[in-house]
PDB file of C-alpha atoms in Angstrom:
ATOM      1  CA  MET M   1     116.527  44.023 -90.349  1.00  0.00           C
ATOM      2  CA  PRO M   2     113.028  44.090 -91.948  1.00  0.00           C
ATOM      3  CA  ARG M   3     112.429  45.290 -95.503  1.00  0.00           C
ATOM      4  CA  PRO M   4     111.541  49.032 -95.765  1.00  0.00           C
ATOM      5  CA  ASP M   5     107.983  48.235 -96.910  1.00  0.00           C
ATOM      6  CA  THR M   6     107.034  45.965 -94.002  1.00  0.00           C
ATOM      7  CA  THR M   7     105.524  46.410 -90.557  1.00  0.00           C
ATOM      8  CA  THR M   8     107.439  45.641 -87.395  1.00  0.00           C
ATOM      9  CA  THR M   9     106.216  45.209 -83.850  1.00  0.00           C
ATOM     10  CA  ASP M  10     107.912  47.021 -80.983  1.00  0.00           C
ATOM     11  CA  THR M  11     107.031  46.785 -77.327  1.00  0.00           C
ATOM     12  CA  ASP M  12     104.458  49.547 -77.788  1.00  0.00           C
ATOM     13  CA  GLY M  13     102.732  48.115 -80.904  1.00  0.00           C
ATOM     14  CA  PRO M  14     103.066  47.842 -84.699  1.00  0.00           C
ATOM     15  CA  HIS M  15     104.824  50.574 -86.662  1.00  0.00           C
ATOM     16  CA  ALA M  16     105.109  51.030 -90.399  1.00  0.00           C
ATOM     17  CA  VAL M  17     108.670  51.241 -91.594  1.00  0.00           C
ATOM     18  CA  GLY M  18     109.570  52.991 -94.814  1.00  0.00           C
ATOM     19  CA  PRO M  19     108.279  55.935 -96.813  1.00  0.00           C
ATOM     20  CA  LEU M  20     104.621  56.936 -96.719  1.00  0.00           C
ATOM     21  CA  PRO M  21     102.653  56.993 -99.981  1.00  0.00           C
ATOM     22  CA  ALA M  22     103.006  60.226-101.961  1.00  0.00           C
ATOM     23  CA  THR M  23      99.274  60.855-102.349  1.00  0.00           C
ATOM     24  CA  PRO M  24      96.062  60.121-100.458  1.00  0.00           C
ATOM     25  CA  ALA M  25      94.978  57.982-103.441  1.00  0.00           C
ATOM     26  CA  ALA M  26      98.014  55.772-102.860  1.00  0.00           C
ATOM     27  CA  LEU M  27      96.613  54.904 -99.437  1.00  0.00           C
ATOM     28  CA  THR M  28      93.546  53.241-100.977  1.00  0.00           C
ATOM     29  CA  THR M  29      94.552  52.459-104.562  1.00  0.00           C
ATOM     30  CA  PRO M  30      96.595  49.302-105.165  1.00  0.00           C
ATOM     31  CA  THR M  31      99.755  50.040-107.103  1.00  0.00           C
ATOM     32  CA  GLY M  32     102.455  47.873-108.557  1.00  0.00           C
ATOM     33  CA  PRO M  33     106.159  48.381-108.050  1.00  0.00           C
ATOM     34  CA  THR M  34     106.422  50.441-111.252  1.00  0.00           C
ATOM     35  CA  ALA M  35     103.163  52.413-110.958  1.00  0.00           C
ATOM     36  CA  PRO M  36     103.942  56.153-110.941  1.00  0.00           C
ATOM     37  CA  THR M  37     102.457  58.408-108.292  1.00  0.00           C
ATOM     38  CA  THR M  38     101.630  62.022-108.936  1.00  0.00           C
ATOM     39  CA  PRO M  39     101.294  64.703-106.288  1.00  0.00           C
ATOM     40  CA  THR M  40      97.808  66.065-105.762  1.00  0.00           C
ATOM     41  CA  THR M  41      97.057  69.750-106.087  1.00  0.00           C
ATOM     42  CA  PRO M  42      94.428  71.710-104.166  1.00  0.00           C
ATOM     43  CA  THR M  43      91.058  71.888-105.830  1.00  0.00           C
ATOM     44  CA  THR M  44      90.237  75.316-107.178  1.00  0.00           C
ATOM     45  CA  LEU M  45      86.624  76.005-107.915  1.00  0.00           C
ATOM     46  CA  PRO M  46      86.038  77.546-111.350  1.00  0.00           C
ATOM     47  CA  MET M  47      85.186  81.217-111.603  1.00  0.00           C
ATOM     48  CA  PRO M  48      82.345  82.325-113.908  1.00  0.00           C
ATOM     49  CA  THR M  49      83.146  82.464-117.614  1.00  0.00           C
ATOM     50  CA  ASP M  50      83.101  86.277-117.502  1.00  0.00           C
ATOM     51  CA  ALA M  51      86.650  86.264-116.137  1.00  0.00           C
ATOM     52  CA  PRO M  52      87.699  89.020-113.722  1.00  0.00           C
ATOM     53  CA  SER M  53      89.136  92.074-115.383  1.00  0.00           C
ATOM     54  CA  ALA M  54      91.176  95.125-114.603  1.00  0.00           C
ATOM     55  CA  HIS M  55      88.170  96.825-112.972  1.00  0.00           C
ATOM     56  CA  PRO M  56      89.430  99.551-110.570  1.00  0.00           C
ATOM     57  CA  LEU M  57      87.889  97.702-107.632  1.00  0.00           C
ATOM     58  CA  GLN M  58      90.051  94.646-108.435  1.00  0.00           C
ATOM     59  CA  GLN M  59      93.227  96.515-107.463  1.00  0.00           C
ATOM     60  CA  ALA M  60      91.615  98.418-104.580  1.00  0.00           C
ATOM     61  CA  LEU M  61      90.518  95.215-102.797  1.00  0.00           C
ATOM     62  CA  ILE M  62      94.020  93.733-102.610  1.00  0.00           C
ATOM     63  CA  GLY M  63      95.150  93.689 -98.999  1.00  0.00           C
ATOM     64  CA  HIS M  64      94.271  92.657 -95.447  1.00  0.00           C
ATOM     65  CA  TRP M  65      90.751  93.378 -94.117  1.00  0.00           C
ATOM     66  CA  THR M  66      89.159  92.726 -90.697  1.00  0.00           C
ATOM     67  CA  PRO M  67      85.561  93.101 -89.458  1.00  0.00           C
ATOM     68  CA  ALA M  68      84.992  96.793 -88.699  1.00  0.00           C
ATOM     69  CA  ASP M  69      83.616  96.067 -85.222  1.00  0.00           C
ATOM     70  CA  ASP M  70      86.937  94.322 -84.384  1.00  0.00           C
ATOM     71  CA  THR M  71      85.161  91.907 -82.015  1.00  0.00           C
ATOM     72  CA  THR M  72      87.893  89.326 -82.625  1.00  0.00           C
ATOM     73  CA  ALA M  73      90.837  91.706 -82.134  1.00  0.00           C
ATOM     74  CA  GLY M  74      92.112  90.990 -85.649  1.00  0.00           C
ATOM     75  CA  ARG M  75      91.895  87.185 -85.448  1.00  0.00           C
ATOM     76  CA  ALA M  76      89.110  87.155 -88.074  1.00  0.00           C
ATOM     77  CA  PHE M  77      90.330  88.548 -91.396  1.00  0.00           C
ATOM     78  CA  VAL M  78      90.412  88.172 -95.153  1.00  0.00           C
ATOM     79  CA  GLU M  79      93.384  88.937 -97.376  1.00  0.00           C
ATOM     80  CA  PHE M  80      92.816  89.411-101.106  1.00  0.00           C
ATOM     81  CA  THR M  81      95.867  88.666-103.272  1.00  0.00           C
ATOM     82  CA  PRO M  82      96.569  89.975-106.797  1.00  0.00           C
ATOM     83  CA  ASP M  83      96.355  86.466-108.304  1.00  0.00           C
ATOM     84  CA  GLY M  84      92.628  86.152-107.505  1.00  0.00           C
ATOM     85  CA  HIS M  85      92.940  84.077-104.335  1.00  0.00           C
ATOM     86  CA  TRP M  86      91.955  84.977-100.812  1.00  0.00           C
ATOM     87  CA  THR M  87      93.013  83.590 -97.468  1.00  0.00           C
ATOM     88  CA  GLY M  88      91.585  84.334 -94.097  1.00  0.00           C
ATOM     89  CA  SER M  89      90.420  83.189 -90.721  1.00  0.00           C
ATOM     90  CA  ASP M  90      87.061  83.118 -88.985  1.00  0.00           C
ATOM     91  CA  GLY M  91      88.880  83.563 -85.680  1.00  0.00           C
ATOM     92  CA  CYS M  92      90.683  80.205 -85.561  1.00  0.00           C
ATOM     93  CA  ASN M  93      89.991  78.204 -88.776  1.00  0.00           C
ATOM     94  CA  HIS M  94      92.111  78.768 -91.893  1.00  0.00           C
ATOM     95  CA  LEU M  95      89.970  79.775 -94.895  1.00  0.00           C
ATOM     96  CA  THR M  96      90.822  79.973 -98.612  1.00  0.00           C
ATOM     97  CA  GLY M  97      89.104  80.614-101.911  1.00  0.00           C
ATOM     98  CA  THR M  98      89.122  82.628-105.113  1.00  0.00           C
ATOM     99  CA  TRP M  99      87.722  86.063-105.893  1.00  0.00           C
ATOM    100  CA  GLY M 100      87.317  88.521-108.732  1.00  0.00           C
ATOM    101  CA  VAL M 101      85.650  91.692-109.935  1.00  0.00           C
ATOM    102  CA  HIS M 102      84.057  91.465-113.371  1.00  0.00           C
ATOM    103  CA  THR M 103      83.888  94.185-116.030  1.00  0.00           C
ATOM    104  CA  ASP M 104      80.422  95.242-114.815  1.00  0.00           C
ATOM    105  CA  GLY M 105      81.741  95.650-111.238  1.00  0.00           C
ATOM    106  CA  THR M 106      80.144  92.444-109.952  1.00  0.00           C
ATOM    107  CA  PHE M 107      82.133  90.785-107.162  1.00  0.00           C
ATOM    108  CA  THR M 108      82.300  86.970-107.055  1.00  0.00           C
ATOM    109  CA  ALA M 109      84.045  84.626-104.645  1.00  0.00           C
ATOM    110  CA  THR M 110      84.340  80.923-103.959  1.00  0.00           C
ATOM    111  CA  ALA M 111      85.336  79.217-100.714  1.00  0.00           C
ATOM    112  CA  ASN M 112      87.182  75.935-100.285  1.00  0.00           C
ATOM    113  CA  PRO M 113      86.216  73.408 -97.592  1.00  0.00           C
ATOM    114  CA  THR M 114      87.717  74.055 -94.165  1.00  0.00           C
ATOM    115  CA  THR M 115      87.915  72.634 -90.676  1.00  0.00           C
ATOM    116  CA  LEU M 116      85.437  73.901 -88.095  1.00  0.00           C
ATOM    117  CA  MET M 117      87.132  74.347 -84.742  1.00  0.00           C
ATOM    118  CA  ASN M 118      85.023  75.913 -82.027  1.00  0.00           C
ATOM    119  CA  CYS M 119      85.861  79.605 -81.777  1.00  0.00           C
ATOM    120  CA  GLU M 120      84.416  82.947 -82.890  1.00  0.00           C
ATOM    121  CA  ASN M 121      83.504  81.439 -86.296  1.00  0.00           C
ATOM    122  CA  ILE M 122      82.988  84.845 -87.899  1.00  0.00           C
ATOM    123  CA  PRO M 123      81.340  83.914 -91.244  1.00  0.00           C
ATOM    124  CA  ILE M 124      84.052  85.413 -93.481  1.00  0.00           C
ATOM    125  CA  ALA M 125      83.603  82.787 -96.237  1.00  0.00           C
ATOM    126  CA  ASP M 126      79.816  83.271 -96.229  1.00  0.00           C
ATOM    127  CA  TRP M 127      80.214  87.038 -96.416  1.00  0.00           C
ATOM    128  CA  LEU M 128      82.409  86.702 -99.498  1.00  0.00           C
ATOM    129  CA  THR M 129      80.431  84.037-101.357  1.00  0.00           C
ATOM    130  CA  GLN M 130      77.131  85.867-100.760  1.00  0.00           C
ATOM    131  CA  THR M 131      78.467  89.241-101.928  1.00  0.00           C
ATOM    132  CA  SER M 132      77.647  90.567-105.369  1.00  0.00           C
ATOM    133  CA  HIS M 133      78.947  94.135-104.999  1.00  0.00           C
ATOM    134  CA  ALA M 134      81.701  95.731-102.958  1.00  0.00           C
ATOM    135  CA  ASP M 135      82.360  99.411-102.297  1.00  0.00           C
ATOM    136  CA  ILE M 136      85.485 100.978-100.813  1.00  0.00           C
ATOM    137  CA  THR M 137      85.633 104.409 -99.202  1.00  0.00           C
ATOM    138  CA  ASN M 138      88.983 105.322 -97.671  1.00  0.00           C
ATOM    139  CA  ASN M 139      89.919 102.187 -95.674  1.00  0.00           C
ATOM    140  CA  THR M 140      86.372 100.849 -95.310  1.00  0.00           C
ATOM    141  CA  LEU M 141      85.051  97.980 -97.439  1.00  0.00           C
ATOM    142  CA  VAL M 142      81.298  97.392 -97.612  1.00  0.00           C
ATOM    143  CA  LEU M 143      80.202  94.012 -98.979  1.00  0.00           C
ATOM    144  CA  ARG M 144      76.660  93.987-100.393  1.00  0.00           C
ATOM    145  CA  GLY M 145      74.389  91.081-101.228  1.00  0.00           C
ATOM    146  CA  PRO M 146      72.525  90.620-104.514  1.00  0.00           C
ATOM    147  CA  ALA M 147      70.110  93.289-105.784  1.00  0.00           C
ATOM    148  CA  GLY M 148      67.101  93.486-103.503  1.00  0.00           C
ATOM    149  CA  ASP M 149      69.083  92.139-100.543  1.00  0.00           C
ATOM    150  CA  ASP M 150      69.952  94.926 -98.116  1.00  0.00           C
ATOM    151  CA  THR M 151      72.503  92.808 -96.231  1.00  0.00           C
ATOM    152  CA  THR M 152      75.844  94.563 -95.809  1.00  0.00           C
ATOM    153  CA  THR M 153      79.074  93.693 -94.050  1.00  0.00           C
ATOM    154  CA  THR M 154      81.719  96.293 -93.220  1.00  0.00           C
ATOM    155  CA  LEU M 155      85.446  95.543 -93.078  1.00  0.00           C
ATOM    156  CA  THR M 156      88.425  97.789 -92.347  1.00  0.00           C
ATOM    157  CA  ARG M 157      91.771  97.710 -94.183  1.00  0.00           C
ATOM    158  CA  HIS M 158      94.824  96.925 -92.070  1.00  0.00           C
ATOM    159  CA  PRO M 159      98.450  97.292 -93.141  1.00  0.00           C
TER     160      PRO M 159
END
């Protein structure tokens, strides 16, 4: 029987036998038998130094929101969580990032890299990262661009 860290050849080609490296770095970085490996963690982009606060909008945004026109039948969405992260979908791609409302009411968001499968590709991440103010009336969220930019996006809260 071959050693667990060797490659064997079956009738359908070579196959690695044994455990896979613990991290992507271990795939390209030479390591010795005693070199420790550490798990990688997702990269989180830093928020501005004016850290988000207990602004009333901070609590009001928490929840599941979809484009008000519902062109994607709920497949495109964003969900704001209390810990300052958001997850969502543009219709088929999984999206993530961070968000916050600062003491002056300014909304900020970051977006992590994502795959780009061909689908509706509703620009949820762009809407969030280009928003500087958000307003909520009943179950309607209006995202507004920076001062002087009249761009708005309307989302609806869903349970």
